[in-house]
Short mmCIF file of C-alpha atoms and ligand atoms in Angstrom, two decimals:
data_model
loop_
_atom_site.label_atom_id
_atom_site.label_comp_id
_atom_site.label_asym_id
_atom_site.label_seq_id
_atom_site.Cartn_x
_atom_site.Cartn_y
_atom_site.Cartn_z
CA MET F 596 8.73 18.04 -0.52
CA TRP F 597 9.24 21.79 -0.41
CA LYS F 598 11.17 21.43 2.82
CA CYS F 599 13.41 18.80 1.23
CA LEU F 600 14.17 20.95 -1.79
CA SER F 601 14.87 24.07 0.25
CA ASN F 602 16.97 21.98 2.63
CA SER F 603 14.90 23.11 5.61
CA LEU F 604 13.87 19.67 6.84
CA SER F 605 15.09 19.37 10.42
CA VAL F 606 17.40 16.39 9.94
CA ALA F 607 20.29 16.07 12.42
CA GLY F 608 22.86 17.46 9.98
CA ASN F 609 20.83 20.65 9.46
CA LEU F 610 20.18 21.10 13.18
CA ALA F 611 23.88 20.72 14.00
CA TYR F 612 24.81 23.13 11.20
CA ARG F 613 22.56 25.75 12.81
CA HIS F 614 23.97 24.95 16.28
CA LEU F 615 20.61 23.59 17.45
CA SER F 616 22.05 20.22 18.38
CA ARG F 617 25.46 18.56 18.71
CA GLU F 618 24.57 15.31 17.07
CA SER F 619 24.71 15.45 13.30
CA THR F 620 24.76 11.74 12.56
CA CYS F 621 22.10 9.34 11.35
CA ILE F 622 20.38 7.43 14.14
CA ARG F 623 20.49 4.21 12.11
CA CYS F 624 24.05 4.42 10.85
CA PRO F 625 26.09 6.71 13.14
CA GLU F 626 29.10 6.73 10.81
CA ASN F 627 27.12 8.97 8.41
CA LYS F 628 25.90 12.53 8.70
CA GLU F 629 22.13 12.75 8.51
CA SER F 630 21.46 15.03 5.55
CA VAL F 631 18.17 15.11 3.66
CA ASN F 632 19.80 13.07 0.91
CA HIS F 633 21.08 10.52 3.40
CA LEU F 634 17.72 10.17 5.13
CA LEU F 635 15.70 9.79 1.95
CA PHE F 636 18.10 7.93 -0.33
CA LYS F 637 21.56 6.99 0.88
CA CYS F 638 20.83 5.47 4.30
CA THR F 639 20.87 1.66 4.31
CA TYR F 640 17.30 1.71 5.60
CA ALA F 641 16.13 4.00 2.77
CA ARG F 642 17.98 1.95 0.17
CA LEU F 643 16.34 -1.20 1.43
CA ILE F 644 12.88 0.38 1.22
CA TRP F 645 13.43 1.69 -2.33
CA ALA F 646 14.72 -1.71 -3.35
CA LEU F 647 11.67 -3.47 -1.88
CA ALA F 648 9.43 -0.99 -3.69
CA LEU F 649 11.31 -1.87 -6.92
CA VAL F 650 12.42 1.72 -7.47
CA PRO F 651 15.99 1.81 -8.77
CA GLY F 652 18.30 4.81 -8.28
CA PRO F 653 19.11 7.16 -11.19
CA ALA F 654 22.76 6.15 -11.74
CA ASP F 655 22.70 2.53 -12.93
CA GLY F 656 20.30 1.75 -10.13
CA GLU F 657 22.37 3.56 -7.49
CA TRP F 658 21.46 6.71 -5.55
CA THR F 659 23.70 9.69 -6.22
CA GLU F 660 25.33 12.18 -3.83
CA SER F 661 23.00 14.87 -5.18
CA LEU F 662 19.66 15.23 -3.46
CA TYR F 663 18.30 17.09 -6.49
CA THR F 664 19.29 14.38 -8.94
CA ASN F 665 17.67 11.73 -6.73
CA LEU F 666 14.49 13.71 -6.12
CA TYR F 667 14.19 14.67 -9.77
CA TRP F 668 14.52 11.01 -10.69
CA VAL F 669 11.86 9.67 -8.30
CA LEU F 670 9.41 12.49 -9.02
CA ASN F 671 9.68 11.89 -12.77
CA LEU F 672 9.88 8.14 -12.64
CA ALA F 673 7.03 7.45 -15.04
CA GLU F 674 8.28 10.00 -17.60
CA GLU F 675 11.87 8.80 -17.36
CA ASN F 676 11.00 5.16 -17.58
CA GLY F 677 7.57 4.01 -18.74
CA ARG F 678 7.99 0.60 -17.08
CA LEU F 679 8.13 2.27 -13.67
CA GLU F 680 4.66 3.82 -13.88
CA LYS F 681 3.28 1.69 -11.06
CA GLN F 682 6.19 2.48 -8.77
CA ALA F 683 5.84 6.21 -9.53
CA MET F 684 2.52 6.28 -7.69
CA ILE F 685 3.99 5.28 -4.34
CA VAL F 686 7.00 7.60 -4.44
CA PRO F 687 5.48 10.48 -2.41
CA TRP F 688 4.28 8.03 0.22
CA ILE F 689 7.68 6.41 0.59
CA LEU F 690 9.31 9.83 1.04
CA TRP F 691 6.66 10.75 3.59
CA ARG F 692 7.03 7.51 5.53
CA LEU F 693 10.83 7.71 5.56
CA TRP F 694 10.54 11.07 7.28
CA LYS F 695 7.75 9.98 9.65
CA ASN F 696 9.51 6.76 10.61
CA ARG F 697 12.73 8.61 11.28
CA ASN F 698 10.81 10.80 13.75
CA GLU F 699 9.11 7.81 15.36
CA LEU F 700 12.53 6.28 15.93
CA VAL F 701 14.25 9.46 17.14
CA PHE F 702 11.48 10.64 19.46
CA LYS F 703 9.68 7.44 20.51
CA GLY F 704 12.21 4.70 19.85
CA ARG F 705 9.75 2.92 17.54
CA LYS F 706 11.10 0.85 14.67
CA PHE F 707 9.29 -0.18 11.52
CA GLU F 708 10.41 -3.05 9.33
CA ALA F 709 11.23 -2.02 5.76
CA GLU F 710 8.68 -4.52 4.37
CA GLU F 711 5.95 -2.92 6.45
CA VAL F 712 6.89 0.56 5.28
CA THR F 713 6.67 -0.49 1.64
CA ARG F 714 3.32 -2.19 2.20
CA ARG F 715 1.94 0.88 4.00
CA ALA F 716 3.14 3.18 1.19
CA VAL F 717 1.19 1.07 -1.31
CA GLU F 718 -1.91 1.29 0.90
CA ASP F 719 -1.48 5.06 1.25
CA SER F 720 -1.31 5.50 -2.48
CA GLU F 721 -4.40 3.30 -3.02
CA GLU F 722 -6.33 5.22 -0.40
CA TRP F 723 -5.33 8.46 -2.10
CA ARG F 724 -6.41 7.27 -5.52
CA ASN F 725 -9.77 6.01 -4.22
CA ARG F 726 -10.47 9.13 -2.19
CA LYS F 727 -13.72 11.00 -2.55
CA GLU F 728 -13.32 14.50 -3.83
CA GLY F 729 -14.06 17.24 -1.32
CA THR F 730 -17.64 17.26 -0.06
CA ALA F 731 -17.92 20.98 -0.71
CA LEU F 732 -17.86 20.25 -4.43
CA GLN F 733 -20.85 17.94 -4.15
CA ILE F 734 -23.11 20.55 -2.62
CA THR F 735 -25.61 22.32 -4.81
CA PRO F 736 -26.01 25.53 -2.88
CA ARG F 737 -28.77 28.00 -3.49
CA VAL F 738 -29.07 31.31 -1.75
CA ASP F 739 -32.48 32.81 -1.07
CA ARG F 740 -33.89 35.79 0.64
CA GLY F 741 -36.00 34.75 3.58
CA VAL F 742 -38.97 36.79 4.62
CA SER F 743 -38.99 37.33 8.37
CA GLY F 744 -41.67 35.57 10.30
CA GLN F 745 -42.73 33.10 7.63
CA TRP F 746 -40.28 30.26 7.26
CA ARG F 747 -41.08 27.99 4.37
CA PRO F 748 -39.75 24.45 4.14
CA PRO F 749 -37.37 23.50 1.33
CA PRO F 750 -38.54 21.32 -1.60
CA ASN F 751 -38.42 17.54 -1.41
CA GLN F 752 -34.85 16.16 -1.00
CA TRP F 753 -33.49 19.57 -0.03
CA LEU F 754 -32.40 21.06 3.27
CA LYS F 755 -32.59 24.67 4.25
CA CYS F 756 -30.04 26.55 6.30
CA ASN F 757 -31.10 29.89 7.75
CA THR F 758 -28.50 32.29 9.08
CA ASP F 759 -28.84 35.36 11.21
CA ALA F 760 -26.83 37.81 13.25
CA SER F 761 -27.58 40.10 16.15
CA TRP F 762 -25.67 43.34 16.29
CA HIS F 763 -26.20 46.30 18.61
CA HIS F 764 -24.51 49.68 18.74
CA ASP F 765 -23.99 49.58 22.51
CA HIS F 766 -22.66 46.02 22.82
CA ASN F 767 -19.07 45.15 22.11
CA ARG F 768 -19.90 41.62 21.04
CA CYS F 769 -22.33 40.30 18.46
CA GLY F 770 -24.04 36.96 17.96
CA ILE F 771 -24.24 34.80 14.87
CA GLY F 772 -26.17 31.63 14.26
CA TRP F 773 -27.52 29.17 11.75
CA VAL F 774 -30.10 26.41 11.73
CA LEU F 775 -30.35 23.55 9.25
CA ARG F 776 -33.82 22.06 8.72
CA ASN F 777 -35.34 19.42 6.50
CA GLU F 778 -38.48 19.53 4.39
CA GLN F 779 -40.65 18.74 7.43
CA GLY F 780 -39.14 21.69 9.26
CA GLU F 781 -37.26 19.41 11.68
CA VAL F 782 -34.02 20.86 13.00
CA ILE F 783 -30.98 18.81 11.94
CA TRP F 784 -28.08 20.97 13.12
CA VAL F 785 -27.74 24.36 14.75
CA GLY F 786 -24.82 26.60 15.58
CA ALA F 787 -24.66 29.81 17.59
CA ARG F 788 -21.80 31.80 18.95
CA ALA F 789 -20.67 35.22 20.07
CA LEU F 790 -17.96 37.22 18.33
CA PRO F 791 -16.17 40.52 18.88
CA LYS F 792 -18.45 43.01 17.19
CA PRO F 793 -17.47 43.95 13.62
CA LYS F 794 -17.97 47.53 12.44
CA THR F 795 -21.29 46.99 10.74
CA ALA F 796 -24.33 44.72 11.05
CA MET F 797 -23.71 43.61 7.48
CA GLU F 798 -20.32 42.13 8.38
CA ALA F 799 -21.98 40.15 11.17
CA GLU F 800 -24.56 38.82 8.68
CA VAL F 801 -21.81 37.86 6.24
CA GLU F 802 -19.87 36.14 9.02
CA ALA F 803 -22.98 34.17 10.00
CA MET F 804 -23.39 32.96 6.41
CA ARG F 805 -19.68 32.19 6.05
CA TRP F 806 -19.65 30.14 9.23
CA ALA F 807 -22.82 28.28 8.21
CA LEU F 808 -21.33 27.42 4.79
CA LEU F 809 -18.14 26.24 6.44
CA MET F 810 -19.89 24.02 8.98
CA VAL F 811 -22.60 22.62 6.73
CA SER F 812 -20.18 21.79 3.92
CA ARG F 813 -18.52 19.27 6.25
CA PHE F 814 -21.62 17.10 6.29
CA GLN F 815 -22.46 14.88 3.37
CA TYR F 816 -25.65 16.69 2.28
CA LYS F 817 -25.95 17.59 -1.36
CA ASN F 818 -28.86 19.97 -1.83
CA ILE F 819 -28.94 22.87 0.55
CA ILE F 820 -30.64 26.23 0.33
CA PHE F 821 -28.90 28.92 2.31
CA GLU F 822 -31.31 31.61 3.40
CA SER F 823 -30.69 34.95 5.04
CA ASP F 824 -33.02 37.86 5.66
CA ALA F 825 -30.17 40.26 4.97
CA GLN F 826 -30.63 41.36 1.37
CA VAL F 827 -27.09 42.66 1.20
CA VAL F 828 -25.63 39.20 1.94
CA ILE F 829 -27.77 37.63 -0.74
CA ASN F 830 -26.67 40.23 -3.26
CA LEU F 831 -23.03 39.66 -2.40
CA LEU F 832 -23.34 35.92 -2.82
CA LYS F 833 -25.31 36.22 -6.01
CA ASN F 834 -22.58 38.54 -7.25
CA ARG F 835 -24.80 41.51 -7.78
CA GLU F 836 -24.11 45.06 -6.84
CA TYR F 837 -25.60 46.30 -3.62
ZN1 LIG T 1841 21.59 6.25 7.93
#
């Protein structure tokens, strides 16, 4: 959308204008220049798709010569016309598919029927509305200080992720790692890797914790205790001074 509004979408007209290609015309209707407005609204193919999706243009149902007028209209469809609330939901997906399908045709010679595009846009919008919010938000993280040598299992229904780093003055790389275990102490996931050595051991410890949080948040677990034996990391995460 930003690329459309700043006219930086690489449609044929824009490429030719910047001398990046000779062809400036639309691949579907070669008598017209392919501008962003043509691709998204004025092209016969685009007009057919909008019509099938029951989205009328802003000027008595027609699309105007102004990209901004057309975009403003489709992006404010529900506000402009309460009866078009349902159609408003599929607008971003139609715009997206018009661009993607144009590329499929230009680069791979694949064609999509207008009916199929409209149907897929409806599916996209349903999938979007039924999406699950990011898994990171579902985690209840807790950060604890671990005491070296005596690992204690997490409470019932919780997992525990321990992180650690190895850092030596005379090596130019350091190692970071994490291990995720359940209440029986069984290992569920582990990660270990080497990194260019940061300036201090503390940075390596922070990096280990950051990496563990990043990796573990991708799984669907909800209750996780993150444990490090580096007091300074714990203080940082608990937002205390150190
Ligand atoms: Zn066209």
